[in-house]
Amino acid sequence: MIAATEKQWFATRGHLFLRWTRMLLLIAGVLAVSYVALTLLDAKLYQEVAGNALEKQIDAQEQHKGGLSRAVAKQGDVLGRIEIPRLGVMVAILEGTTSQTLRLGVGHINGTALPGEPGNAGIAGHRDTYFRALKDIRAKDEIQIQTATGLSHYEVDRVQIVAPGDTGILAPSPGSDLTLVTCYPFHFIGAAPERFVVHAHRN
């Protein structure tokens, strides 16, 4: 009788443990999905704000002939917009590459030419958000960069896979080039070991 009672007690404890475990896992799942949804919503809303900021810069440029220079561009400032028509990519270019900046848009890499200006302009973005479509990019695809000073058209030359420490991809250029960088492989879980690089020249 005592043995049966103990067996029943352990069975009840085990059942309660499993039920609470399922409940905690469910709550954790709901919280995780909610966080991702809110993050994506925040980023989408910010794109509208960034678009309005760019339009104001364009208006100011037309009225006063004074664009945003590197000297006054601060972390997170809106520098322009990148569009890759064939891939359906259209996203704000912000100054800097902090995690907060890349959560809201793509980021201008410090030390490279400003988007739309002569030199080699470097732009970085996350492979699981704004630059995911780069996995389908190919030579001769068109890339457009809209800034306060005008619309620039680029044509993709090539793509390459490099190590994270390969800074040669961002070397200065005598022409007007564009270098897009994101992590690779695109569907890798965790910190990706390589970088996917798109090289383009201005038409």
Short mmCIF file of N, CA, C and O in Angstrom, two decimals, residues 15 39 67 72 126 139 141 145 149 162 183 194:
data_model
loop_
_atom_site.label_atom_id
_atom_site.label_comp_id
_atom_site.label_asym_id
_atom_site.label_seq_id
_atom_site.Cartn_x
_atom_site.Cartn_y
_atom_site.Cartn_z
N HIS A 15 4.07 14.37 -13.65
CA HIS A 15 3.06 14.98 -14.51
C HIS A 15 3.07 16.50 -14.35
O HIS A 15 2.99 17.24 -15.34
N THR A 39 10.35 43.95 -33.21
CA THR A 39 11.59 44.45 -33.82
C THR A 39 11.38 44.74 -35.30
O THR A 39 11.80 45.78 -35.81
N GLY A 67 24.24 69.93 -49.14
CA GLY A 67 23.96 68.54 -48.77
C GLY A 67 24.59 68.17 -47.44
O GLY A 67 25.30 68.96 -46.82
N VAL A 72 29.44 66.42 -40.77
CA VAL A 72 28.29 66.58 -39.89
C VAL A 72 27.47 65.30 -39.75
O VAL A 72 26.52 65.26 -38.99
N HIS A 126 22.54 43.27 -42.57
CA HIS A 126 22.37 41.92 -42.03
C HIS A 126 21.86 40.96 -43.10
O HIS A 126 20.99 41.31 -43.91
N ALA A 139 25.67 39.45 -61.81
CA ALA A 139 26.36 40.46 -62.59
C ALA A 139 25.38 41.20 -63.49
O ALA A 139 24.43 40.62 -64.02
N ASP A 141 23.22 43.39 -62.60
CA ASP A 141 22.06 43.91 -61.89
C ASP A 141 22.27 45.40 -61.62
O ASP A 141 23.39 45.85 -61.37
N ILE A 145 21.34 54.41 -55.90
CA ILE A 145 21.59 55.10 -54.62
C ILE A 145 20.99 56.51 -54.72
O ILE A 145 21.41 57.31 -55.55
N THR A 149 21.88 64.75 -52.92
CA THR A 149 22.49 65.40 -54.08
C THR A 149 22.09 64.77 -55.41
O THR A 149 22.49 65.25 -56.46
N VAL A 162 34.68 36.30 -48.85
CA VAL A 162 35.97 36.61 -48.23
C VAL A 162 35.92 36.33 -46.73
O VAL A 162 34.85 36.15 -46.15
N CYS A 183 26.95 39.05 -44.05
CA CYS A 183 27.52 37.80 -43.55
C CYS A 183 27.15 36.62 -44.46
O CYS A 183 26.15 36.65 -45.17
N GLU A 194 32.08 33.83 -42.76
CA GLU A 194 32.61 34.51 -43.94
C GLU A 194 31.75 35.73 -44.28
O GLU A 194 30.73 35.98 -43.65
#
